[in-house]
CSV table of C-alpha atoms in Angstrom, one decimal:
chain,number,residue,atom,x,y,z
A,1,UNK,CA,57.7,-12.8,-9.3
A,2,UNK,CA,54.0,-11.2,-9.5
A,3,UNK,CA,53.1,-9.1,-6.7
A,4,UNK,CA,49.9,-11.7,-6.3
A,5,UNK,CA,47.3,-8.4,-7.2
A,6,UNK,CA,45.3,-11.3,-9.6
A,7,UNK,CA,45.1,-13.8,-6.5
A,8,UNK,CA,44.1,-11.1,-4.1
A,9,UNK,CA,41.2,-10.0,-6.6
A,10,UNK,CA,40.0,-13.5,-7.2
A,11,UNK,CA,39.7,-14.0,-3.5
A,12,UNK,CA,38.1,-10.7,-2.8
A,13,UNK,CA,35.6,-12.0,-5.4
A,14,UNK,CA,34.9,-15.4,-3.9
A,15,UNK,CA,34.5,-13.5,-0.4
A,16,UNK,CA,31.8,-11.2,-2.7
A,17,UNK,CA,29.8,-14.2,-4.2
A,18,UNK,CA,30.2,-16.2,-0.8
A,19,UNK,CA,28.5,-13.1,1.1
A,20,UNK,CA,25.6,-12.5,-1.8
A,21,UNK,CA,25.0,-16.5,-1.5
A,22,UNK,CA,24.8,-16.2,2.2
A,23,UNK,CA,22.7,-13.2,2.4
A,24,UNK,CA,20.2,-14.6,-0.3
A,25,UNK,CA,20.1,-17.9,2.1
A,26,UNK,CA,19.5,-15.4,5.0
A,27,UNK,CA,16.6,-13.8,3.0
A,28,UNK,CA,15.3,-16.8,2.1
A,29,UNK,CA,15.1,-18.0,5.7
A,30,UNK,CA,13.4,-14.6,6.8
A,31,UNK,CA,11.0,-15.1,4.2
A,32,UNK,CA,10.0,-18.8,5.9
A,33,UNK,CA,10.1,-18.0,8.9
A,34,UNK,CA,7.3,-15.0,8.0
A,35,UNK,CA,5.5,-17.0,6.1
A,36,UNK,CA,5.2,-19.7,8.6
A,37,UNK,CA,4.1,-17.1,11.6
A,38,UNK,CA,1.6,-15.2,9.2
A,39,UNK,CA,-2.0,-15.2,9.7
A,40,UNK,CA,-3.4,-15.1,5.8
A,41,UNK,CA,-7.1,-15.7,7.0
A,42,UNK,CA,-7.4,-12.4,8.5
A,43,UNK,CA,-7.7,-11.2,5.3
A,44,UNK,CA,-10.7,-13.4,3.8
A,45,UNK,CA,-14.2,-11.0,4.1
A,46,UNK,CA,-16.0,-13.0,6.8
A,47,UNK,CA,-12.6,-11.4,8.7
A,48,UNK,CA,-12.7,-8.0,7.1
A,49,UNK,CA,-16.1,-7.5,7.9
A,50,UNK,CA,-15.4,-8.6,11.7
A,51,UNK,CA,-12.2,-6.1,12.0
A,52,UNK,CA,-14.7,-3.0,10.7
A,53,UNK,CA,-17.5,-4.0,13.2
A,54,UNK,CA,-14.6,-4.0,16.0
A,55,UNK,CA,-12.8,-1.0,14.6
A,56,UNK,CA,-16.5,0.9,14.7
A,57,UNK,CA,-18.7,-0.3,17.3
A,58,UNK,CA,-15.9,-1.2,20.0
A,59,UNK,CA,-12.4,0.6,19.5
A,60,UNK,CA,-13.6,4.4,18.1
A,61,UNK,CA,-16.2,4.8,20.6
A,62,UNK,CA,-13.5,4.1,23.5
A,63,UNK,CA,-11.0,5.9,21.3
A,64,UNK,CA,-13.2,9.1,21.2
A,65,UNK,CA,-13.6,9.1,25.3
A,66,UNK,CA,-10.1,10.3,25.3
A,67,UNK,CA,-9.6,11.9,22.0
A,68,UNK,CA,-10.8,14.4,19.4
A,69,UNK,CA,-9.5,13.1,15.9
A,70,UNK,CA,-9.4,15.3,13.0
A,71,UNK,CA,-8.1,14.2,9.3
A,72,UNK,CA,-6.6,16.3,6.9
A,73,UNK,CA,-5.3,15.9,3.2
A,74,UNK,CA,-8.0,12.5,3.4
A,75,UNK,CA,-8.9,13.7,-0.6
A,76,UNK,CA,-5.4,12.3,-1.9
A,77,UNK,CA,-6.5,9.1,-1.7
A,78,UNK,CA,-9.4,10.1,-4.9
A,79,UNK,CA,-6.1,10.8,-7.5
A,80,UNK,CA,-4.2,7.3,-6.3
A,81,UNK,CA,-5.3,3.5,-7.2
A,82,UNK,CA,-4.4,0.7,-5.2
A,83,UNK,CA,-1.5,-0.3,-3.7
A,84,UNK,CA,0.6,2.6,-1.8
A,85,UNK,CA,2.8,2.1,0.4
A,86,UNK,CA,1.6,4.7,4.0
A,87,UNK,CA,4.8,5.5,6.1
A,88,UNK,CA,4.2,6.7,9.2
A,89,UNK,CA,5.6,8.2,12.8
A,90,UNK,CA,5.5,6.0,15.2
A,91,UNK,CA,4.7,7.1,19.2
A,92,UNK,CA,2.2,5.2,20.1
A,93,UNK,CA,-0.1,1.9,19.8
A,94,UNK,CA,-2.9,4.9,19.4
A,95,UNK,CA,-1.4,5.3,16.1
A,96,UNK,CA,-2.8,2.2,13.9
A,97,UNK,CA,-6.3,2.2,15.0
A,98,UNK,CA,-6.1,6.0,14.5
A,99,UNK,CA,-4.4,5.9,10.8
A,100,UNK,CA,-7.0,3.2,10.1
A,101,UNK,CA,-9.8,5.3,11.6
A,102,UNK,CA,-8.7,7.8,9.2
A,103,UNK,CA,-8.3,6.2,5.6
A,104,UNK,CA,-11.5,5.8,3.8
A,105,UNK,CA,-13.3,2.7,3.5
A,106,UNK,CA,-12.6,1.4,0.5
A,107,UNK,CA,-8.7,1.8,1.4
A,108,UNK,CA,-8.8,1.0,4.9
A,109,UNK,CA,-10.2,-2.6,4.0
A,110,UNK,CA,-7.0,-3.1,1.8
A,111,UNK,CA,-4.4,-2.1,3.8
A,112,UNK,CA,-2.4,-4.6,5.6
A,113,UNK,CA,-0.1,-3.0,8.7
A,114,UNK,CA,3.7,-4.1,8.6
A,115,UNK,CA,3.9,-5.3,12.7
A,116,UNK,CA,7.4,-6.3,14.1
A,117,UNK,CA,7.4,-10.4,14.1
A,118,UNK,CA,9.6,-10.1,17.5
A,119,UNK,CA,7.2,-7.8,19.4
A,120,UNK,CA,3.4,-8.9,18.0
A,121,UNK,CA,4.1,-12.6,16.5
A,122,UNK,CA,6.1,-14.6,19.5
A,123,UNK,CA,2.6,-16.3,20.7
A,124,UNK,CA,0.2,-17.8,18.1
A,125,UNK,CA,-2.9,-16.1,20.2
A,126,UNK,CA,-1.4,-12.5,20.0
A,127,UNK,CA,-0.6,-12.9,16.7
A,128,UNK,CA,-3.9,-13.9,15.7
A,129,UNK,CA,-5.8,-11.1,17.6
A,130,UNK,CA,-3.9,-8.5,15.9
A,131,UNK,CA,-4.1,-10.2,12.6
A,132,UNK,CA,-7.5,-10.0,13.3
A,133,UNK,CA,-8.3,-6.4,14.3
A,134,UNK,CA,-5.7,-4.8,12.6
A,135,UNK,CA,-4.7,-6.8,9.4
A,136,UNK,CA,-1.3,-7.1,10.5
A,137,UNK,CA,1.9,-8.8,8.5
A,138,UNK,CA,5.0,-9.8,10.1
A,139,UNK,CA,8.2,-7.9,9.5
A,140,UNK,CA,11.8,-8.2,10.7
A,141,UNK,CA,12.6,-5.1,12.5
A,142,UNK,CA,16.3,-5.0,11.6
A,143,UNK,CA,15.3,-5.9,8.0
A,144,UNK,CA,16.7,-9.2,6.1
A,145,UNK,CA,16.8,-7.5,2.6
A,146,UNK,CA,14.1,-6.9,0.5
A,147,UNK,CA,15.3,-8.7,-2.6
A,148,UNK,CA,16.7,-11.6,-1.9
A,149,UNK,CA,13.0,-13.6,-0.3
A,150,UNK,CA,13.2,-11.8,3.0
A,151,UNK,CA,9.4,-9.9,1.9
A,152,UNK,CA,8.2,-12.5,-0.2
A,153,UNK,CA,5.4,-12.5,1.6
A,154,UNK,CA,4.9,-8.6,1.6
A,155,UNK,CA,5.6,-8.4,-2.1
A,156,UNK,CA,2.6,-10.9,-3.4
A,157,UNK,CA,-0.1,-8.6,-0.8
A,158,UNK,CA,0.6,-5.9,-3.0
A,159,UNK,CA,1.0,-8.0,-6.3
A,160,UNK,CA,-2.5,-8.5,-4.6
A,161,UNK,CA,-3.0,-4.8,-4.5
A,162,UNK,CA,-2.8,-4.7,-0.9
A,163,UNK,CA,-1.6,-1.4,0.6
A,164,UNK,CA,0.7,-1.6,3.0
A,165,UNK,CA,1.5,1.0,6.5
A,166,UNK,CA,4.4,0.6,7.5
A,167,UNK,CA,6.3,2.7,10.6
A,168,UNK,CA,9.9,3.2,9.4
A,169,UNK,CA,11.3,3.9,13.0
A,170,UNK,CA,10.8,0.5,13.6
A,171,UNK,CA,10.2,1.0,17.3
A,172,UNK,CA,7.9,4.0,19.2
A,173,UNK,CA,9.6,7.1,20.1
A,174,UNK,CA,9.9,7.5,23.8
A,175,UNK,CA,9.8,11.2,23.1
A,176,UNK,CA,7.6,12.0,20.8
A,177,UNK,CA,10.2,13.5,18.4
A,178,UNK,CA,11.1,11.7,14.9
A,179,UNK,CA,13.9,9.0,15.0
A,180,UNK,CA,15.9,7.6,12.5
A,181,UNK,CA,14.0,6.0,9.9
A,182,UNK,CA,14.7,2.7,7.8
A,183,UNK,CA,14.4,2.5,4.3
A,184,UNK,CA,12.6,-1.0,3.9
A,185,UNK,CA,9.2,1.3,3.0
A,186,UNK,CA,11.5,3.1,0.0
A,187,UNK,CA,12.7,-0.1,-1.4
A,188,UNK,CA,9.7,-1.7,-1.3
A,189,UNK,CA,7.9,0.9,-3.2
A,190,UNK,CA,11.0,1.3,-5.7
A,191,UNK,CA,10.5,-2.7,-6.3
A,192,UNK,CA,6.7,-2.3,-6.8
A,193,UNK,CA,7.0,0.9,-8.5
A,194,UNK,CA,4.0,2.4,-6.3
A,195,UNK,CA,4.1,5.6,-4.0
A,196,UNK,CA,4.6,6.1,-1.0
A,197,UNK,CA,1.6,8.3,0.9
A,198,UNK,CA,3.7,10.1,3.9
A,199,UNK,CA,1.4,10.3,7.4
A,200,UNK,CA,2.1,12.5,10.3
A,201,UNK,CA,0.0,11.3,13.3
A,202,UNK,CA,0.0,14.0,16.0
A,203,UNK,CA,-1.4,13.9,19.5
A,204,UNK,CA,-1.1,9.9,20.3
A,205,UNK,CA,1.9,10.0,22.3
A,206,UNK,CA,0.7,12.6,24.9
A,207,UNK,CA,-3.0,10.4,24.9
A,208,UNK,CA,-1.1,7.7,25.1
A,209,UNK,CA,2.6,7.3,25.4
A,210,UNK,CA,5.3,4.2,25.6
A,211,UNK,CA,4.8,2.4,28.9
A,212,UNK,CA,0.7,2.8,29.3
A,213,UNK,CA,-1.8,0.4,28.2
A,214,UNK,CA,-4.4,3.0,27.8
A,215,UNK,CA,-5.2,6.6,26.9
A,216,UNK,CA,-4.4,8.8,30.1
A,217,UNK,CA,-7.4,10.6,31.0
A,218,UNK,CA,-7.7,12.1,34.9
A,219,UNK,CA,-11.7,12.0,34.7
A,220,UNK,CA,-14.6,12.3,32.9
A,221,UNK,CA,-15.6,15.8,32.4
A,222,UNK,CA,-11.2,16.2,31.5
A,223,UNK,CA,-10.8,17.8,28.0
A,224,UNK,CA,-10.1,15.2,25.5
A,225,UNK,CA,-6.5,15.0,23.4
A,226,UNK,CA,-6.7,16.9,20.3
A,227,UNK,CA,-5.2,14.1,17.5
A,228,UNK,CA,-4.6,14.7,13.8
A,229,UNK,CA,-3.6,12.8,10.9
A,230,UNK,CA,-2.0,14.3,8.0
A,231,UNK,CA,-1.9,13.1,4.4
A,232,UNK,CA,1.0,14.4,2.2
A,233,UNK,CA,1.0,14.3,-1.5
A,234,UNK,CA,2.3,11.1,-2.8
A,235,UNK,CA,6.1,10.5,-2.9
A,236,UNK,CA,7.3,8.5,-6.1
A,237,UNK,CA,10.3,6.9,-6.2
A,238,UNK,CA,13.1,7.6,-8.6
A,239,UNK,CA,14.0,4.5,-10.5
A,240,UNK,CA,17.4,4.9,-9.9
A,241,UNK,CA,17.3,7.1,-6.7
A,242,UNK,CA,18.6,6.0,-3.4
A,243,UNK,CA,16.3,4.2,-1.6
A,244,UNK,CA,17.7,6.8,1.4
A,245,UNK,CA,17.0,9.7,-0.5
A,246,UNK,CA,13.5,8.4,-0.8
A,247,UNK,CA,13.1,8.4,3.0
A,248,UNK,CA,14.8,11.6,3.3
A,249,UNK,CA,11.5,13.3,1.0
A,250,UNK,CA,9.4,11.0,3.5
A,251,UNK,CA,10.9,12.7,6.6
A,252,UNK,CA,10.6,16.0,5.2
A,253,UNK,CA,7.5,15.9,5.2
A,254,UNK,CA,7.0,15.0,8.8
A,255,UNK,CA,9.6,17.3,10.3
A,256,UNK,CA,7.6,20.0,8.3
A,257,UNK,CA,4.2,18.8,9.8
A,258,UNK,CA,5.7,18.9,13.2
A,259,UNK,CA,7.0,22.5,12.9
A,260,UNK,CA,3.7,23.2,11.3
A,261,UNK,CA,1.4,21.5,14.2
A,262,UNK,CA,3.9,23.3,17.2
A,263,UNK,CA,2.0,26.6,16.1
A,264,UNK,CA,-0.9,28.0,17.9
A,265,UNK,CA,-2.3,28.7,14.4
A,266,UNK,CA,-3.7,26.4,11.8
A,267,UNK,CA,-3.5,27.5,7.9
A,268,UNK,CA,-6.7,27.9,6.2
A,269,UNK,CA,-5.9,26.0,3.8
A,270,UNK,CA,-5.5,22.7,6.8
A,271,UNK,CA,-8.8,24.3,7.8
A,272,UNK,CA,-10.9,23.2,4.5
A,273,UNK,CA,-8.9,20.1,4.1
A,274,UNK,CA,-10.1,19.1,7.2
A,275,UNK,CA,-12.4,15.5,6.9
A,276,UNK,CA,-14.9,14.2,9.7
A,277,UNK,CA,-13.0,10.8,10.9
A,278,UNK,CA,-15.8,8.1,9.8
């Protein structure tokens, strides 16, 4: 009698091919279900043009009451084309209007923002408004798989030469300090074979932490939160590296910036890097 090893094998394959076929249906599903709650028109000019008006004229000046932006590493974005992948920390909303805020002009106006579909698209109306000021695309939080359909969506933007920023926490830290990162924004980029432009936002959460619906400020003539934004040098994805090894480059980078920022000092070289936010 056989010891039924060729049976066992032939099952653990059909489990295999029954799983891929069921995850590919699950990615498939994801990638209706964002295409269904997207909002495509906010990315036509007559909208473009409205989210810069709002983004200069009504969110900076409020945004400046409370804080004192300052942009460094801005001139990496003259070496790279269209698209890029920007991955980001995440501690507060301050963060996209202040990345945005930051990029120049030309590449602020092509870059979509990756916004969780269970927190921003649940009501038509929300959705729309931050479509609308903030060029925002659905995501799933706990991902779906990026190639089996779940970013379709995602993947003909940058086919589009969209850039995408995406904030691989998923969720805003609570303290401050970096949490564990997904690796959606790393195989993404691998698929697209475009780098990924590593941010470090400082200074939101304390203007504006998890839990307030606007900067803290205790009065008028109160000194205003120092916030910075911090371009790294572009990470490129190994065609056969590890899609977590990829993120683990990407949160070097921030863990370094953080150490950096926690002292009283500020290199010289920051200090000529520094750009005037526009």
């Amino acid at each position: 009698m056989g010891d039924g090893r060729p049976n066992r094998v032939r099952a653990a394959a059909t489990r295999g091919a029954e799983m891929g076929r069921t995850a590919a249906s699950r990615g498939a599903e994801i990638g209706r279900n964002m295409r269904n709650i997207d909002v495509p028109w906010a990315r036509c000019a007559p909208a473009r043009a409205v989210r810069e008006t709002i983004l200069q004229f009504v969110l900076a000046p409020l945004m400046d009451l409370y804080t004192r932006p300052r942009v460094y590493g801005r001139d990496v974005f003259n070496r790279l084309p269209h698209p890029v992948i920007l991955v980001a920390n995440h501690s507060s909303h301050l963060d996209t209007p202040t990345i945005l805020r930051a990029l120049p002009l030309k590449w602020r106006q092509r870059t979509a923002v990756a916004a969780a579909a269970d927190y921003f698209y649940k009501k038509r109306a929300v959705a729309s408004a931050v479509a609308l000021i903030f060029n925002t695309v659905p995501l799933m939080r706990q991902g779906g798989g990026v190639n089996n359909g779940a970013t379709e969506h995602v993947d003909r933007l940058i086919d589009q030469r969209w850039n995408l920023l995406m904030f691989p926490e998923g969720t805003r830290s609570r303290s401050g300090r970096l949490g564990k990162m997904r690796s959606g924004a790393a195989a993404i980029a691998q698929a697209h074979g475009i780098p990924i432009v590593p941010i470090y936002v400082k200074g939101t959460h304390e203007a504006m932490p998890p839990g307030r619906n606007w900067p803290s400020r205790r009065h008028l003539i109160a000194r205003r939160h120092r916030v910075e934004v911090h371009f790294g040098e572009p990470i490129w994805p190994g065609r056969d590296e590890h899609r977590h090894e990829v993120m683990n480059r990407v949160r070097t980078f921030l863990e370094d910036e953080a150490v950096d920022g926690a002292r009283p000092t500020v290199s010289r070289r920051r200090e000529r890097a520094v750009s005037p936010v526009v």
